[in-house]
């Protein structure tokens, strides 16, 4: 049970927040994270159109052998992605809480520019309080 | 400063015609008091529509005494206020001054409403004329009327005897604001300082009020509202002693 990392992807597919909490995944450069986030954004757009029966919310969980990523798509198109171990069961409630923290500490902060990278101490500290600073 | 100018209310008494919206505005002379045109009030009062909702000006003021506004809605509004203001100023001092001005306009109304309510509810309504009771009233009643709880402390400056401080450990209007590092001397509580300044001006204690961010380990958003009283106030206090 571990939470490895959190990404926030804006509605255009840009990575506006990325943070690691536990070791266990490959260390990437910030550029690689940007590319991955953009790719995930594209994959998500494809999956949301594949549904045979009407509209779809797109991919919600992508699982690998050693980890899974849980995706929360909000009404405004912002995506929250949580990278966790396979046995982690709290991913969905944690993402809901992250969304709440985002709404409070980012959207209500007059010094944040929408769609731009999140540089808000309040968001950082509240995420730390929610998920922890590094240890599972 | 507004209080150094002749009191704008006098100009109303000399207004000959009430039909002009400009004359109805008690404060046309100073930018700090600029109000929206009063024309719309006249027209809605003159021709009440049968099925329209009751006019906001006809509503009982006491009914809203205990009602609360949505903190989220207010925070979004205040965030927009700060962003709007920030686009139109040249520096942090200017930004704080503009926020102070906006707060001043609220403070005037807060004081008026509090006095009105005190008059209608208590048998012996009282006007604060001494400094310390006035400070206590701001600390307790004004804070309760505006933020729903009293402020956390009042302190007297050690160095300057004309300075007092009201301390709020967690100002609600700043709860979700993260000031960037390059603007770290900015305190958005300048808005609160404006409210306090207006209340003190209205009570007859002209003062300069500013806000300062004074974080502690326990309260990272602790804010000090610094009240610098005019000399005349201290002189009068001496006489009243």
Short mmCIF file of C-alpha atoms in Angstrom, two decimals:
data_model
loop_
_atom_site.label_atom_id
_atom_site.label_comp_id
_atom_site.label_asym_id
_atom_site.label_seq_id
_atom_site.Cartn_x
_atom_site.Cartn_y
_atom_site.Cartn_z
CA UNK A 1 0.00 0.00 0.00
CA UNK A 2 1.66 3.16 -1.15
CA UNK A 3 0.91 6.35 -2.97
CA UNK A 4 3.75 7.07 -5.37
CA UNK A 5 2.81 10.32 -6.99
CA UNK A 6 0.20 12.88 -7.97
CA UNK A 7 -0.24 14.70 -11.26
CA UNK A 8 -2.61 17.48 -12.11
CA UNK A 9 -3.24 17.89 -15.84
CA UNK A 10 -5.02 20.97 -17.18
CA UNK A 11 -7.72 20.82 -19.79
CA UNK A 12 -5.25 21.36 -22.60
CA UNK A 13 -3.12 18.39 -21.56
CA UNK A 14 -0.35 20.34 -19.84
CA UNK A 15 1.08 19.08 -16.58
CA UNK A 16 0.52 21.83 -14.02
CA UNK A 17 1.51 19.92 -10.88
CA UNK A 18 3.64 16.86 -10.28
CA UNK A 19 4.87 15.51 -7.01
CA UNK A 20 6.36 12.23 -5.80
CA UNK A 21 5.57 10.81 -2.40
CA UNK A 22 7.27 7.41 -2.25
CA UNK A 23 10.09 5.66 -4.05
CA UNK A 24 9.14 2.75 -6.23
CA UNK A 25 8.70 4.26 -9.67
CA UNK A 26 11.41 5.22 -12.10
CA UNK A 27 12.75 8.73 -11.60
CA UNK A 28 12.02 10.86 -14.63
CA UNK A 29 13.05 14.33 -15.70
CA UNK A 30 10.45 17.06 -15.65
CA UNK A 31 10.39 17.04 -19.44
CA UNK A 32 9.56 13.33 -19.47
CA UNK A 33 6.75 13.94 -17.02
CA UNK A 34 5.36 16.61 -19.35
CA UNK A 35 5.44 14.18 -22.28
CA UNK A 36 3.77 11.43 -20.24
CA UNK A 37 1.04 13.77 -19.08
CA UNK A 38 0.37 14.91 -22.63
CA UNK A 39 0.24 11.28 -23.79
CA UNK A 40 -2.15 10.33 -20.99
CA UNK A 41 -4.32 13.26 -21.97
CA UNK A 42 -4.48 11.89 -25.53
CA UNK A 43 -5.18 8.34 -24.39
CA UNK A 44 -7.91 9.62 -22.13
CA UNK A 45 -9.49 11.52 -25.01
CA UNK A 46 -9.48 8.32 -27.11
CA UNK A 47 -10.94 6.15 -24.34
CA UNK A 48 -13.73 8.64 -23.77
CA UNK A 49 -14.84 8.16 -27.40
CA UNK A 50 -14.60 4.36 -27.52
CA UNK A 51 -17.74 3.62 -25.55
CA UNK A 52 -20.23 1.65 -27.67
CA UNK A 53 -23.15 3.03 -25.69
CA UNK A 54 -23.26 6.80 -25.72
CA UNK A 55 -20.85 9.11 -23.99
CA UNK A 56 -18.21 7.91 -21.59
CA UNK A 57 -16.11 9.47 -18.87
CA UNK A 58 -13.00 7.82 -20.33
CA UNK A 59 -10.38 5.76 -18.57
CA UNK A 60 -10.65 5.72 -14.82
CA UNK A 61 -8.02 3.19 -13.80
CA UNK A 62 -5.01 1.99 -15.75
CA UNK A 63 -3.25 -0.97 -14.14
CA UNK A 64 0.19 -2.37 -14.69
CA UNK A 65 1.97 -5.28 -13.01
CA UNK A 66 3.44 -3.21 -10.24
CA UNK A 67 1.31 -0.10 -10.03
CA UNK A 68 -1.93 1.47 -11.11
CA UNK A 69 -2.97 4.97 -12.02
CA UNK A 70 -6.34 6.28 -10.99
CA UNK A 71 -7.72 9.19 -13.00
CA UNK A 72 -10.33 11.67 -11.81
CA UNK A 73 -11.79 13.84 -14.56
CA UNK A 74 -13.53 16.95 -13.25
CA UNK A 75 -16.38 18.83 -14.86
CA UNK A 76 -13.98 21.52 -16.07
CA UNK A 77 -11.65 19.10 -17.83
CA UNK A 78 -8.88 19.18 -15.24
CA UNK A 79 -7.56 15.69 -14.53
CA UNK A 80 -6.12 14.43 -11.27
CA UNK A 81 -3.97 11.31 -11.59
CA UNK A 82 -2.83 9.30 -8.60
CA UNK A 83 -0.07 6.72 -9.03
CA UNK A 84 -0.37 4.01 -6.40
CA UNK A 85 0.52 0.41 -5.66
CA UNK A 86 -1.96 -2.24 -6.82
CA UNK A 87 -3.23 -2.93 -3.31
CA UNK A 88 -3.97 0.71 -2.52
CA UNK A 89 -7.70 1.00 -1.92
CA UNK A 90 -7.99 4.64 -0.96
CA UNK A 91 -7.12 6.13 -4.35
CA UNK A 92 -10.65 7.32 -5.16
CA UNK A 93 -11.36 9.04 -1.84
CA UNK A 94 -7.87 10.54 -1.84
CA UNK A 95 -8.47 11.97 -5.31
CA UNK A 96 -11.77 13.48 -4.19
CA UNK A 97 -9.93 15.13 -1.30
CA UNK A 98 -7.21 16.37 -3.66
CA UNK A 99 -9.93 17.91 -5.84
CA UNK A 100 -11.33 19.64 -2.77
CA UNK A 101 -7.91 20.96 -1.77
CA UNK A 102 -7.36 22.14 -5.36
CA UNK A 103 -10.67 24.00 -5.33
CA UNK A 104 -9.76 25.68 -2.05
CA UNK A 105 -6.05 26.39 -2.24
CA UNK A 106 -5.64 26.92 -5.98
CA UNK A 107 -8.87 28.23 -7.45
CA UNK A 108 -9.56 30.60 -4.55
CA UNK A 109 -6.04 31.96 -4.59
CA UNK A 110 -5.93 35.31 -6.40
CA UNK A 111 -2.27 34.78 -7.30
CA UNK A 112 -2.92 31.65 -9.35
CA UNK A 113 -3.34 31.95 -13.11
CA UNK A 114 -5.77 29.36 -14.48
CA UNK A 115 -4.19 26.62 -16.63
CA UNK A 116 -0.72 27.59 -15.45
CA UNK A 117 1.61 25.54 -13.20
CA UNK A 118 0.51 25.51 -9.57
CA UNK A 119 2.92 27.38 -7.33
CA UNK A 120 0.96 27.76 -4.15
CA UNK A 121 2.37 27.08 -0.72
CA UNK A 122 -1.12 26.46 0.60
CA UNK A 123 -1.70 23.68 -1.93
CA UNK A 124 1.67 22.07 -1.17
CA UNK A 125 1.16 22.07 2.57
CA UNK A 126 -2.40 20.79 2.38
CA UNK A 127 -1.39 17.98 0.02
CA UNK A 128 1.40 17.10 2.43
CA UNK A 129 -1.15 16.96 5.23
CA UNK A 130 -3.40 14.77 3.11
CA UNK A 131 -0.97 12.28 1.59
CA UNK A 132 2.24 12.74 3.57
CA UNK A 133 5.57 14.07 2.56
CA UNK A 134 7.23 10.89 1.37
CA UNK A 135 6.62 7.90 3.58
CA UNK A 136 3.64 5.60 3.03
CA UNK B 1 -7.22 61.08 3.68
CA UNK B 2 -10.95 61.35 3.87
CA UNK B 3 -11.10 62.74 7.35
CA UNK B 4 -8.88 65.69 6.55
CA UNK B 5 -11.43 67.02 4.10
CA UNK B 6 -14.62 68.83 5.06
CA UNK B 7 -17.23 66.33 5.97
CA UNK B 8 -19.01 65.31 2.78
CA UNK B 9 -22.34 64.98 4.52
CA UNK B 10 -22.69 68.78 4.75
CA UNK B 11 -23.03 69.04 1.03
CA UNK B 12 -26.26 67.06 1.15
CA UNK B 13 -28.00 69.60 3.35
CA UNK B 14 -27.50 72.30 0.80
CA UNK B 15 -28.77 70.24 -2.08
CA UNK B 16 -31.84 71.98 -3.38
CA UNK B 17 -33.31 69.29 -5.55
CA UNK B 18 -33.68 65.71 -4.51
CA UNK B 19 -34.58 64.60 -7.98
CA UNK B 20 -30.98 64.63 -9.08
CA UNK B 21 -29.15 61.45 -8.39
CA UNK B 22 -25.88 63.29 -7.90
CA UNK B 23 -27.28 65.28 -5.03
CA UNK B 24 -28.59 62.18 -3.38
CA UNK B 25 -25.14 60.73 -3.25
CA UNK B 26 -23.76 62.12 0.00
CA UNK B 27 -20.23 61.71 -1.13
CA UNK B 28 -19.79 62.88 -4.65
CA UNK B 29 -16.75 64.89 -3.71
CA UNK B 30 -14.31 62.19 -2.67
CA UNK B 31 -13.26 59.20 -4.68
CA UNK B 32 -13.08 57.07 -1.57
CA UNK B 33 -16.81 57.33 -1.06
CA UNK B 34 -17.89 56.97 -4.66
CA UNK B 35 -21.20 55.20 -4.73
CA UNK B 36 -23.19 53.83 -7.62
CA UNK B 37 -25.76 56.27 -8.92
CA UNK B 38 -28.81 56.46 -6.73
CA UNK B 39 -31.08 56.84 -9.73
CA UNK B 40 -32.12 53.19 -9.77
CA UNK B 41 -33.28 53.34 -6.17
CA UNK B 42 -35.64 56.18 -6.99
CA UNK B 43 -37.19 54.52 -10.00
CA UNK B 44 -37.78 51.18 -8.31
CA UNK B 45 -39.29 52.84 -5.28
CA UNK B 46 -41.53 55.02 -7.41
CA UNK B 47 -43.13 52.28 -9.47
CA UNK B 48 -43.37 49.04 -7.51
CA UNK B 49 -44.19 46.15 -9.78
CA UNK B 50 -47.01 43.99 -8.42
CA UNK B 51 -45.31 40.64 -8.75
CA UNK B 52 -41.68 41.56 -8.25
CA UNK B 53 -39.71 40.47 -5.21
CA UNK B 54 -39.56 42.90 -2.30
CA UNK B 55 -37.02 45.65 -2.76
CA UNK B 56 -33.79 45.01 -0.90
CA UNK B 57 -34.04 48.48 0.65
CA UNK B 58 -37.43 47.65 2.18
CA UNK B 59 -36.21 44.51 3.88
CA UNK B 60 -36.03 44.40 7.65
CA UNK B 61 -32.38 44.95 8.59
CA UNK B 62 -32.65 42.87 11.74
CA UNK B 63 -33.67 39.78 9.84
CA UNK B 64 -30.21 39.35 8.45
CA UNK B 65 -28.49 39.74 11.81
CA UNK B 66 -27.70 36.07 12.21
CA UNK B 67 -27.65 34.99 8.59
CA UNK B 68 -24.35 33.91 7.14
CA UNK B 69 -22.92 34.15 3.66
CA UNK B 70 -21.25 31.27 1.91
CA UNK B 71 -17.56 31.34 2.73
CA UNK B 72 -16.74 29.76 -0.63
CA UNK B 73 -18.71 32.36 -2.58
CA UNK B 74 -17.10 35.16 -0.62
CA UNK B 75 -13.61 33.74 -1.12
CA UNK B 76 -14.11 33.56 -4.87
CA UNK B 77 -15.42 37.12 -4.86
CA UNK B 78 -12.51 38.37 -2.77
CA UNK B 79 -10.06 36.50 -4.99
CA UNK B 80 -11.50 38.31 -8.00
CA UNK B 81 -11.34 41.60 -6.11
CA UNK B 82 -7.63 41.09 -5.48
CA UNK B 83 -6.96 40.03 -9.08
CA UNK B 84 -8.94 42.97 -10.45
CA UNK B 85 -7.13 45.39 -8.20
CA UNK B 86 -3.74 43.89 -8.90
CA UNK B 87 -4.15 44.52 -12.63
CA UNK B 88 -4.68 48.22 -11.99
CA UNK B 89 -1.90 49.11 -9.58
CA UNK B 90 1.80 49.75 -9.91
CA UNK B 91 3.10 48.17 -6.72
CA UNK B 92 2.38 46.43 -3.47
CA UNK B 93 1.83 49.66 -1.54
CA UNK B 94 -0.66 50.79 -4.13
CA UNK B 95 -2.43 47.43 -4.00
CA UNK B 96 -2.70 47.57 -0.22
CA UNK B 97 -4.02 51.12 -0.41
CA UNK B 98 -6.71 50.14 -2.90
CA UNK B 99 -7.76 47.14 -0.78
CA UNK B 100 -7.87 49.45 2.23
CA UNK B 101 -10.14 51.83 0.31
CA UNK B 102 -12.50 48.98 -0.60
CA UNK B 103 -12.61 47.85 3.02
CA UNK B 104 -13.26 51.43 4.14
CA UNK B 105 -16.50 51.49 2.21
CA UNK B 106 -17.61 48.33 3.97
CA UNK B 107 -16.52 49.60 7.38
CA UNK B 108 -18.73 52.69 7.05
CA UNK B 109 -21.74 50.49 6.45
CA UNK B 110 -20.79 48.02 9.18
CA UNK B 111 -20.65 50.80 11.74
CA UNK B 112 -23.93 52.28 10.60
CA UNK B 113 -25.64 48.90 10.75
CA UNK B 114 -24.20 48.07 14.17
CA UNK B 115 -25.31 51.38 15.63
CA UNK B 116 -28.73 50.98 14.10
CA UNK B 117 -29.11 47.51 15.53
CA UNK B 118 -27.83 48.53 18.95
CA UNK B 119 -30.38 51.33 19.00
CA UNK B 120 -33.28 49.12 18.07
CA UNK B 121 -32.43 46.18 20.30
CA UNK B 122 -30.89 47.47 23.51
CA UNK B 123 -32.63 49.65 26.05
CA UNK B 124 -29.58 51.78 26.67
CA UNK B 125 -27.69 52.00 23.39
CA UNK B 126 -24.25 53.35 23.91
CA UNK B 127 -21.74 55.18 21.81
CA UNK B 128 -18.11 54.51 22.55
CA UNK B 129 -16.30 57.76 23.29
CA UNK B 130 -13.25 56.46 25.13
CA UNK B 131 -10.42 54.76 23.30
CA UNK B 132 -10.15 51.47 25.13
CA UNK B 133 -13.87 50.60 25.03
CA UNK B 134 -13.84 51.56 21.34
CA UNK B 135 -10.92 49.21 20.74
CA UNK B 136 -12.73 46.46 22.62
CA UNK B 137 -15.86 47.07 20.55
CA UNK B 138 -13.90 46.72 17.32
CA UNK B 139 -12.13 43.63 18.60
CA UNK B 140 -15.35 41.94 19.70
CA UNK B 141 -18.43 43.38 18.03
CA UNK B 142 -17.09 44.46 14.66
CA UNK B 143 -15.18 41.20 14.26
CA UNK B 144 -18.27 39.26 15.24
CA UNK B 145 -20.44 41.19 12.80
CA UNK B 146 -17.99 40.78 9.93
CA UNK B 147 -16.25 37.45 10.59
CA UNK B 148 -18.59 35.71 13.03
CA UNK B 149 -16.12 35.55 15.92
CA UNK B 150 -14.06 37.98 18.00
CA UNK B 151 -10.46 38.75 17.10
CA UNK B 152 -7.75 36.95 19.05
CA UNK B 153 -5.93 39.74 20.88
CA UNK B 154 -5.45 43.45 21.40
CA UNK B 155 -1.99 44.76 22.11
CA UNK B 156 -0.55 48.16 22.83
CA UNK B 157 2.66 49.09 21.13
CA UNK B 158 5.66 49.28 23.45
CA UNK B 159 7.59 51.81 21.38
CA UNK B 160 4.85 54.20 20.29
CA UNK B 161 2.03 55.14 22.56
CA UNK B 162 -0.28 56.08 19.69
CA UNK B 163 -0.20 52.56 18.24
CA UNK B 164 -2.49 49.67 19.05
CA UNK B 165 -2.73 46.27 17.45
CA UNK B 166 -5.61 43.90 16.88
CA UNK B 167 -4.43 40.38 16.16
CA UNK B 168 -6.24 37.70 14.20
CA UNK B 169 -4.60 34.28 14.25
CA UNK B 170 -6.41 32.97 11.18
CA UNK B 171 -8.09 35.72 9.15
CA UNK B 172 -10.95 34.11 7.22
CA UNK B 173 -10.43 36.27 4.13
CA UNK B 174 -6.86 35.02 3.77
CA UNK B 175 -7.52 31.37 4.50
CA UNK B 176 -6.98 30.22 0.91
CA UNK B 177 -4.57 32.89 -0.25
CA UNK B 178 -0.92 31.99 -0.84
CA UNK B 179 1.06 35.13 -1.47
CA UNK B 180 3.98 34.49 -3.84
CA UNK B 181 7.49 34.90 -2.44
CA UNK B 182 8.28 38.00 -4.48
CA UNK B 183 5.37 39.86 -2.88
CA UNK B 184 5.87 38.62 0.66
CA UNK B 185 5.32 42.00 2.31
CA UNK B 186 1.78 42.09 0.93
CA UNK B 187 -1.05 41.43 3.35
CA UNK B 188 -4.50 41.05 1.83
CA UNK B 189 -5.88 41.90 5.26
CA UNK B 190 -5.39 45.52 4.20
CA UNK B 191 -9.04 45.05 3.33
CA UNK B 192 -9.80 44.35 7.01
CA UNK B 193 -7.60 47.30 7.94
CA UNK B 194 -9.83 49.49 5.79
CA UNK B 195 -12.91 48.24 7.63
CA UNK B 196 -11.27 49.01 10.97
CA UNK B 197 -10.13 52.43 9.76
CA UNK B 198 -13.66 53.34 8.71
CA UNK B 199 -15.11 52.22 12.03
CA UNK B 200 -12.56 54.24 14.00
CA UNK B 201 -13.09 57.26 11.76
CA UNK B 202 -16.82 56.93 12.20
CA UNK B 203 -16.53 56.67 15.97
CA UNK B 204 -14.47 59.86 16.00
CA UNK B 205 -11.03 58.31 16.44
CA UNK B 206 -9.24 59.23 13.22
CA UNK B 207 -6.44 56.75 12.61
CA UNK B 208 -4.22 55.21 9.98
CA UNK B 209 -4.75 51.47 9.92
CA UNK B 210 -2.48 49.00 8.16
CA UNK B 211 -2.20 45.22 8.09
CA UNK B 212 0.96 43.21 8.59
CA UNK B 213 1.62 39.53 8.22
CA UNK B 214 3.20 38.27 11.46
CA UNK B 215 3.32 34.49 11.21
CA UNK B 216 4.15 32.24 14.14
CA UNK B 217 4.95 28.56 14.21
CA UNK B 218 1.46 27.73 15.37
CA UNK B 219 -0.45 30.24 13.22
CA UNK B 220 1.15 30.62 9.79
CA UNK B 221 -1.37 33.22 8.61
CA UNK B 222 -1.45 35.32 11.80
CA UNK B 223 -2.08 38.95 10.94
CA UNK B 224 -1.64 42.15 12.93
CA UNK B 225 -3.90 45.10 12.25
CA UNK B 226 -1.87 48.13 13.28
CA UNK B 227 -3.85 51.20 14.36
CA UNK B 228 -1.92 54.46 14.44
CA UNK B 229 -4.11 57.08 16.07
CA UNK B 230 -3.97 60.75 15.25
CA UNK B 231 -2.50 63.08 17.81
CA UNK B 232 -5.86 64.75 18.47
CA UNK B 233 -7.29 61.48 19.74
CA UNK B 234 -4.60 61.08 22.39
CA UNK B 235 -4.93 64.71 23.41
CA UNK B 236 -8.66 64.28 23.88
CA UNK B 237 -8.11 61.11 25.90
CA UNK B 238 -5.87 63.13 28.22
CA UNK B 239 -8.62 65.71 28.70
CA UNK B 240 -11.27 63.07 29.35
CA UNK B 241 -9.18 61.34 32.00
#
